[in-house]
Amino acid sequence: MIICHCQSISDHDIRAAVDWMRAADPQTLITPGKIYRALGKRADCGGCLPLFLNTMRRTPAFRIPAPPDPVRKTG
Ligand code: FES
């Protein structure tokens, strides 16, 4: 499904960019601007932003993984 009509960006493009960015850097903050840049495009009208953000947030790799629980010292 096309999410950004100005730049012909699909939901698949967004999910692939999120997956790629998370694999490249597990701690990176993923923003729409970074996704546009990763796809070699620039936002135009911004009308797609709500759907663009929704698509990003629904991608499993979007969230920064929680750090491991600290090891408790006993004694
Ligand atoms: S629809 Fe995405 S920038 Fe216009």
PDB file of N, CA and C and ligand atoms in Angstrom:
ATOM      1  N   MET A   1       0.850  -1.180   0.000  1.00  0.00           N
ATOM      2  CA  MET A   1       0.000   0.000   0.000  1.00  0.00           C
ATOM      3  C   MET A   1       0.897   1.244   0.000  1.00  0.00           C
ATOM      4  N   ILE A   2       0.554   2.193  -0.832  1.00  0.00           N
ATOM      5  CA  ILE A   2       1.325   3.438  -0.872  1.00  0.00           C
ATOM      6  C   ILE A   2       0.980   4.286   0.357  1.00  0.00           C
ATOM      7  N   ILE A   3       1.988   4.706   1.094  1.00  0.00           N
ATOM      8  CA  ILE A   3       1.801   5.555   2.271  1.00  0.00           C
ATOM      9  C   ILE A   3       2.047   7.021   1.899  1.00  0.00           C
ATOM     10  N   CYS A   4       3.117   7.269   1.192  1.00  0.00           N
ATOM     11  CA  CYS A   4       3.468   8.637   0.789  1.00  0.00           C
ATOM     12  C   CYS A   4       3.296   8.743  -0.728  1.00  0.00           C
ATOM     13  N   HIS A   5       2.275   9.480  -1.109  1.00  0.00           N
ATOM     14  CA  HIS A   5       1.983   9.607  -2.542  1.00  0.00           C
ATOM     15  C   HIS A   5       2.950  10.561  -3.227  1.00  0.00           C
ATOM     16  N   CYS A   6       3.462  11.542  -2.514  1.00  0.00           N
ATOM     17  CA  CYS A   6       4.413  12.486  -3.136  1.00  0.00           C
ATOM     18  C   CYS A   6       5.681  11.767  -3.585  1.00  0.00           C
ATOM     19  N   GLN A   7       6.137  10.823  -2.764  1.00  0.00           N
ATOM     20  CA  GLN A   7       7.416  10.164  -3.036  1.00  0.00           C
ATOM     21  C   GLN A   7       7.260   8.682  -3.369  1.00  0.00           C
ATOM     22  N   SER A   8       6.040   8.227  -3.522  1.00  0.00           N
ATOM     23  CA  SER A   8       5.769   6.820  -3.845  1.00  0.00           C
ATOM     24  C   SER A   8       6.479   5.863  -2.887  1.00  0.00           C
ATOM     25  N   ILE A   9       6.243   6.077  -1.604  1.00  0.00           N
ATOM     26  CA  ILE A   9       6.816   5.204  -0.575  1.00  0.00           C
ATOM     27  C   ILE A   9       5.712   4.297  -0.058  1.00  0.00           C
ATOM     28  N   SER A  10       5.980   2.999  -0.073  1.00  0.00           N
ATOM     29  CA  SER A  10       4.971   2.028   0.369  1.00  0.00           C
ATOM     30  C   SER A  10       5.211   1.627   1.827  1.00  0.00           C
ATOM     31  N   ASP A  11       4.232   0.943   2.391  1.00  0.00           N
ATOM     32  CA  ASP A  11       4.393   0.415   3.747  1.00  0.00           C
ATOM     33  C   ASP A  11       5.556  -0.577   3.784  1.00  0.00           C
ATOM     34  N   HIS A  12       5.733  -1.317   2.721  1.00  0.00           N
ATOM     35  CA  HIS A  12       6.857  -2.258   2.655  1.00  0.00           C
ATOM     36  C   HIS A  12       8.191  -1.512   2.695  1.00  0.00           C
ATOM     37  N   ASP A  13       8.295  -0.406   1.976  1.00  0.00           N
ATOM     38  CA  ASP A  13       9.531   0.398   1.988  1.00  0.00           C
ATOM     39  C   ASP A  13       9.849   0.872   3.407  1.00  0.00           C
ATOM     40  N   ILE A  14       8.820   1.325   4.108  1.00  0.00           N
ATOM     41  CA  ILE A  14       9.026   1.841   5.467  1.00  0.00           C
ATOM     42  C   ILE A  14       9.475   0.719   6.394  1.00  0.00           C
ATOM     43  N   ARG A  15       8.799  -0.418   6.336  1.00  0.00           N
ATOM     44  CA  ARG A  15       9.178  -1.545   7.211  1.00  0.00           C
ATOM     45  C   ARG A  15      10.594  -2.032   6.897  1.00  0.00           C
ATOM     46  N   ALA A  16      10.942  -2.077   5.625  1.00  0.00           N
ATOM     47  CA  ALA A  16      12.292  -2.519   5.246  1.00  0.00           C
ATOM     48  C   ALA A  16      13.340  -1.537   5.760  1.00  0.00           C
ATOM     49  N   ALA A  17      13.045  -0.235   5.676  1.00  0.00           N
ATOM     50  CA  ALA A  17      13.997   0.771   6.161  1.00  0.00           C
ATOM     51  C   ALA A  17      14.159   0.675   7.677  1.00  0.00           C
ATOM     52  N   VAL A  18      13.044   0.472   8.393  1.00  0.00           N
ATOM     53  CA  VAL A  18      13.118   0.329   9.851  1.00  0.00           C
ATOM     54  C   VAL A  18      13.947  -0.911  10.205  1.00  0.00           C
ATOM     55  N   ASP A  19      13.675  -2.018   9.543  1.00  0.00           N
ATOM     56  CA  ASP A  19      14.436  -3.255   9.814  1.00  0.00           C
ATOM     57  C   ASP A  19      15.923  -3.045   9.554  1.00  0.00           C
ATOM     58  N   TRP A  20      16.237  -2.380   8.454  1.00  0.00           N
ATOM     59  CA  TRP A  20      17.632  -2.148   8.093  1.00  0.00           C
ATOM     60  C   TRP A  20      18.321  -1.255   9.131  1.00  0.00           C
ATOM     61  N   MET A  21      17.646  -0.181   9.534  1.00  0.00           N
ATOM     62  CA  MET A  21      18.251   0.733  10.512  1.00  0.00           C
ATOM     63  C   MET A  21      18.448   0.047  11.856  1.00  0.00           C
ATOM     64  N   ARG A  22      17.472  -0.761  12.284  1.00  0.00           N
ATOM     65  CA  ARG A  22      17.600  -1.444  13.577  1.00  0.00           C
ATOM     66  C   ARG A  22      18.725  -2.473  13.524  1.00  0.00           C
ATOM     67  N   ALA A  23      18.878  -3.155  12.395  1.00  0.00           N
ATOM     68  CA  ALA A  23      19.967  -4.132  12.260  1.00  0.00           C
ATOM     69  C   ALA A  23      21.321  -3.428  12.250  1.00  0.00           C
ATOM     70  N   ALA A  24      21.381  -2.242  11.651  1.00  0.00           N
ATOM     71  CA  ALA A  24      22.649  -1.501  11.568  1.00  0.00           C
ATOM     72  C   ALA A  24      23.042  -0.909  12.912  1.00  0.00           C
ATOM     73  N   ASP A  25      22.038  -0.484  13.699  1.00  0.00           N
ATOM     74  CA  ASP A  25      22.334   0.120  15.002  1.00  0.00           C
ATOM     75  C   ASP A  25      21.168  -0.168  15.952  1.00  0.00           C
ATOM     76  N   PRO A  26      21.324  -1.125  16.852  1.00  0.00           N
ATOM     77  CA  PRO A  26      20.218  -1.509  17.739  1.00  0.00           C
ATOM     78  C   PRO A  26      19.730  -0.375  18.642  1.00  0.00           C
ATOM     79  N   GLN A  27      20.535   0.645  18.871  1.00  0.00           N
ATOM     80  CA  GLN A  27      20.148   1.718  19.801  1.00  0.00           C
ATOM     81  C   GLN A  27      19.697   2.991  19.094  1.00  0.00           C
ATOM     82  N   THR A  28      19.641   2.990  17.779  1.00  0.00           N
ATOM     83  CA  THR A  28      19.313   4.230  17.067  1.00  0.00           C
ATOM     84  C   THR A  28      17.851   4.626  17.236  1.00  0.00           C
ATOM     85  N   LEU A  29      17.614   5.910  17.266  1.00  0.00           N
ATOM     86  CA  LEU A  29      16.261   6.447  17.290  1.00  0.00           C
ATOM     87  C   LEU A  29      15.824   6.608  15.839  1.00  0.00           C
ATOM     88  N   ILE A  30      14.745   5.945  15.472  1.00  0.00           N
ATOM     89  CA  ILE A  30      14.296   5.969  14.075  1.00  0.00           C
ATOM     90  C   ILE A  30      13.221   7.033  13.910  1.00  0.00           C
ATOM     91  N   THR A  31      13.452   7.940  12.985  1.00  0.00           N
ATOM     92  CA  THR A  31      12.516   9.040  12.726  1.00  0.00           C
ATOM     93  C   THR A  31      12.068   8.990  11.268  1.00  0.00           C
ATOM     94  N   PRO A  32      10.951   9.663  10.955  1.00  0.00           N
ATOM     95  CA  PRO A  32      10.544   9.721   9.543  1.00  0.00           C
ATOM     96  C   PRO A  32      11.641  10.312   8.659  1.00  0.00           C
ATOM     97  N   GLY A  33      12.323  11.328   9.137  1.00  0.00           N
ATOM     98  CA  GLY A  33      13.391  11.944   8.341  1.00  0.00           C
ATOM     99  C   GLY A  33      14.494  10.958   7.999  1.00  0.00           C
ATOM    100  N   LYS A  34      14.843  10.116   8.961  1.00  0.00           N
ATOM    101  CA  LYS A  34      15.878   9.110   8.696  1.00  0.00           C
ATOM    102  C   LYS A  34      15.393   8.106   7.658  1.00  0.00           C
ATOM    103  N   ILE A  35      14.116   7.772   7.712  1.00  0.00           N
ATOM    104  CA  ILE A  35      13.580   6.819   6.731  1.00  0.00           C
ATOM    105  C   ILE A  35      13.587   7.439   5.339  1.00  0.00           C
ATOM    106  N   TYR A  36      13.175   8.692   5.241  1.00  0.00           N
ATOM    107  CA  TYR A  36      13.237   9.362   3.929  1.00  0.00           C
ATOM    108  C   TYR A  36      14.656   9.349   3.389  1.00  0.00           C
ATOM    109  N   ARG A  37      15.605   9.706   4.246  1.00  0.00           N
ATOM    110  CA  ARG A  37      17.009   9.736   3.796  1.00  0.00           C
ATOM    111  C   ARG A  37      17.491   8.348   3.395  1.00  0.00           C
ATOM    112  N   ALA A  38      17.123   7.334   4.177  1.00  0.00           N
ATOM    113  CA  ALA A  38      17.541   5.961   3.863  1.00  0.00           C
ATOM    114  C   ALA A  38      17.001   5.525   2.497  1.00  0.00           C
ATOM    115  N   LEU A  39      15.823   6.067   2.138  1.00  0.00           N
ATOM    116  CA  LEU A  39      15.218   5.705   0.862  1.00  0.00           C
ATOM    117  C   LEU A  39      15.648   6.645  -0.259  1.00  0.00           C
ATOM    118  N   GLY A  40      16.506   7.621   0.089  1.00  0.00           N
ATOM    119  CA  GLY A  40      16.994   8.555  -0.926  1.00  0.00           C
ATOM    120  C   GLY A  40      15.933   9.545  -1.373  1.00  0.00           C
ATOM    121  N   LYS A  41      15.007   9.879  -0.454  1.00  0.00           N
ATOM    122  CA  LYS A  41      13.904  10.783  -0.810  1.00  0.00           C
ATOM    123  C   LYS A  41      13.757  11.871   0.248  1.00  0.00           C
ATOM    124  N   ARG A  42      12.902  12.849  -0.042  1.00  0.00           N
ATOM    125  CA  ARG A  42      12.633  13.939   0.892  1.00  0.00           C
ATOM    126  C   ARG A  42      11.126  14.115   0.998  1.00  0.00           C
ATOM    127  N   ALA A  43      10.663  14.443   2.205  1.00  0.00           N
ATOM    128  CA  ALA A  43       9.230  14.699   2.378  1.00  0.00           C
ATOM    129  C   ALA A  43       8.847  15.947   1.593  1.00  0.00           C
ATOM    130  N   ASP A  44       7.597  15.966   1.151  1.00  0.00           N
ATOM    131  CA  ASP A  44       7.117  17.118   0.397  1.00  0.00           C
ATOM    132  C   ASP A  44       5.980  17.797   1.163  1.00  0.00           C
ATOM    133  N   CYS A  45       4.743  17.341   0.988  1.00  0.00           N
ATOM    134  CA  CYS A  45       3.600  18.022   1.595  1.00  0.00           C
ATOM    135  C   CYS A  45       3.426  17.679   3.073  1.00  0.00           C
ATOM    136  N   GLY A  46       3.881  16.511   3.502  1.00  0.00           N
ATOM    137  CA  GLY A  46       3.723  16.088   4.893  1.00  0.00           C
ATOM    138  C   GLY A  46       2.358  15.491   5.202  1.00  0.00           C
ATOM    139  N   GLY A  47       1.502  15.403   4.230  1.00  0.00           N
ATOM    140  CA  GLY A  47       0.161  14.868   4.457  1.00  0.00           C
ATOM    141  C   GLY A  47       0.147  13.412   4.876  1.00  0.00           C
ATOM    142  N   CYS A  48       1.200  12.700   4.581  1.00  0.00           N
ATOM    143  CA  CYS A  48       1.267  11.274   4.898  1.00  0.00           C
ATOM    144  C   CYS A  48       1.769  11.022   6.313  1.00  0.00           C
ATOM    145  N   LEU A  49       2.201  12.059   7.011  1.00  0.00           N
ATOM    146  CA  LEU A  49       2.901  11.851   8.277  1.00  0.00           C
ATOM    147  C   LEU A  49       2.126  10.992   9.287  1.00  0.00           C
ATOM    148  N   PRO A  50       0.830  11.208   9.525  1.00  0.00           N
ATOM    149  CA  PRO A  50       0.133  10.339  10.495  1.00  0.00           C
ATOM    150  C   PRO A  50       0.192   8.858  10.099  1.00  0.00           C
ATOM    151  N   LEU A  51      -0.063   8.557   8.846  1.00  0.00           N
ATOM    152  CA  LEU A  51      -0.020   7.164   8.396  1.00  0.00           C
ATOM    153  C   LEU A  51       1.414   6.645   8.361  1.00  0.00           C
ATOM    154  N   PHE A  52       2.344   7.521   8.005  1.00  0.00           N
ATOM    155  CA  PHE A  52       3.769   7.172   7.983  1.00  0.00           C
ATOM    156  C   PHE A  52       4.207   6.767   9.402  1.00  0.00           C
ATOM    157  N   LEU A  53       3.857   7.588  10.394  1.00  0.00           N
ATOM    158  CA  LEU A  53       4.226   7.290  11.786  1.00  0.00           C
ATOM    159  C   LEU A  53       3.561   6.004  12.269  1.00  0.00           C
ATOM    160  N   ASN A  54       2.291   5.816  11.919  1.00  0.00           N
ATOM    161  CA  ASN A  54       1.589   4.593  12.304  1.00  0.00           C
ATOM    162  C   ASN A  54       2.288   3.363  11.741  1.00  0.00           C
ATOM    163  N   THR A  55       2.691   3.445  10.499  1.00  0.00           N
ATOM    164  CA  THR A  55       3.373   2.312   9.860  1.00  0.00           C
ATOM    165  C   THR A  55       4.699   2.038  10.554  1.00  0.00           C
ATOM    166  N   MET A  56       5.437   3.092  10.874  1.00  0.00           N
ATOM    167  CA  MET A  56       6.703   2.911  11.594  1.00  0.00           C
ATOM    168  C   MET A  56       6.460   2.221  12.931  1.00  0.00           C
ATOM    169  N   ARG A  57       5.484   2.726  13.692  1.00  0.00           N
ATOM    170  CA  ARG A  57       5.241   2.212  15.049  1.00  0.00           C
ATOM    171  C   ARG A  57       4.762   0.774  15.051  1.00  0.00           C
ATOM    172  N   ARG A  58       4.103   0.360  13.984  1.00  0.00           N
ATOM    173  CA  ARG A  58       3.603  -1.020  13.919  1.00  0.00           C
ATOM    174  C   ARG A  58       4.663  -2.002  13.434  1.00  0.00           C
ATOM    175  N   THR A  59       5.832  -1.499  13.053  1.00  0.00           N
ATOM    176  CA  THR A  59       6.916  -2.381  12.632  1.00  0.00           C
ATOM    177  C   THR A  59       7.612  -2.911  13.887  1.00  0.00           C
ATOM    178  N   PRO A  60       7.690  -4.234  14.040  1.00  0.00           N
ATOM    179  CA  PRO A  60       8.255  -4.794  15.280  1.00  0.00           C
ATOM    180  C   PRO A  60       9.647  -4.265  15.627  1.00  0.00           C
ATOM    181  N   ALA A  61      10.483  -3.997  14.653  1.00  0.00           N
ATOM    182  CA  ALA A  61      11.847  -3.549  14.936  1.00  0.00           C
ATOM    183  C   ALA A  61      11.928  -2.068  15.283  1.00  0.00           C
ATOM    184  N   PHE A  62      10.803  -1.360  15.295  1.00  0.00           N
ATOM    185  CA  PHE A  62      10.828   0.084  15.530  1.00  0.00           C
ATOM    186  C   PHE A  62      11.339   0.430  16.925  1.00  0.00           C
ATOM    187  N   ARG A  63      10.883  -0.284  17.922  1.00  0.00           N
ATOM    188  CA  ARG A  63      11.247   0.055  19.304  1.00  0.00           C
ATOM    189  C   ARG A  63      12.700  -0.322  19.606  1.00  0.00           C
ATOM    190  N   ILE A  64      13.331   0.523  20.404  1.00  0.00           N
ATOM    191  CA  ILE A  64      14.685   0.238  20.848  1.00  0.00           C
ATOM    192  C   ILE A  64      14.590  -0.883  21.876  1.00  0.00           C
ATOM    193  N   PRO A  65      15.348  -1.972  21.670  1.00  0.00           N
ATOM    194  CA  PRO A  65      15.253  -3.086  22.618  1.00  0.00           C
ATOM    195  C   PRO A  65      15.658  -2.653  24.023  1.00  0.00           C
ATOM    196  N   ALA A  66      14.950  -3.189  24.999  1.00  0.00           N
ATOM    197  CA  ALA A  66      15.266  -2.874  26.393  1.00  0.00           C
ATOM    198  C   ALA A  66      16.632  -3.453  26.740  1.00  0.00           C
ATOM    199  N   PRO A  67      17.384  -2.727  27.569  1.00  0.00           N
ATOM    200  CA  PRO A  67      18.688  -3.278  27.982  1.00  0.00           C
ATOM    201  C   PRO A  67      18.461  -4.496  28.867  1.00  0.00           C
ATOM    202  N   PRO A  68      19.436  -5.364  28.922  1.00  0.00           N
ATOM    203  CA  PRO A  68      19.268  -6.547  29.791  1.00  0.00           C
ATOM    204  C   PRO A  68      19.176  -6.096  31.247  1.00  0.00           C
ATOM    205  N   ASP A  69      18.469  -6.916  32.034  1.00  0.00           N
ATOM    206  CA  ASP A  69      18.371  -6.618  33.462  1.00  0.00           C
ATOM    207  C   ASP A  69      19.756  -6.636  34.076  1.00  0.00           C
ATOM    208  N   PRO A  70      20.018  -5.678  34.956  1.00  0.00           N
ATOM    209  CA  PRO A  70      21.340  -5.705  35.603  1.00  0.00           C
ATOM    210  C   PRO A  70      21.465  -6.934  36.493  1.00  0.00           C
ATOM    211  N   VAL A  71      22.661  -7.421  36.558  1.00  0.00           N
ATOM    212  CA  VAL A  71      22.925  -8.583  37.406  1.00  0.00           C
ATOM    213  C   VAL A  71      23.010  -8.098  38.852  1.00  0.00           C
ATOM    214  N   ARG A  72      22.196  -8.721  39.675  1.00  0.00           N
ATOM    215  CA  ARG A  72      22.200  -8.330  41.090  1.00  0.00           C
ATOM    216  C   ARG A  72      23.349  -9.012  41.806  1.00  0.00           C
ATOM    217  N   LYS A  73      24.008  -8.220  42.610  1.00  0.00           N
ATOM    218  CA  LYS A  73      25.073  -8.791  43.432  1.00  0.00           C
ATOM    219  C   LYS A  73      24.477  -9.163  44.778  1.00  0.00           C
ATOM    220  N   THR A  74      24.782 -10.316  45.235  1.00  0.00           N
ATOM    221  CA  THR A  74      24.306 -10.739  46.548  1.00  0.00           C
ATOM    222  C   THR A  74      25.463 -10.782  47.505  1.00  0.00           C
ATOM    223  N   GLY A  75      25.161 -10.405  48.708  1.00  0.00           N
ATOM    224  CA  GLY A  75      26.148 -10.498  49.755  1.00  0.00           C
ATOM    225  C   GLY A  75      27.038  -9.368  49.906  1.00  0.00           C
TER     226      GLY A  75
HETATM  227  S1  FES B   1       2.252  12.403   0.837  1.00  0.00           S
HETATM  228 FE1  FES B   1       4.149  12.142   1.806  1.00  0.00          FE
HETATM  229  S2  FES B   1       5.163  14.043   1.597  1.00  0.00           S
HETATM  230 FE2  FES B   1       3.269  14.299   0.529  1.00  0.00          FE
END
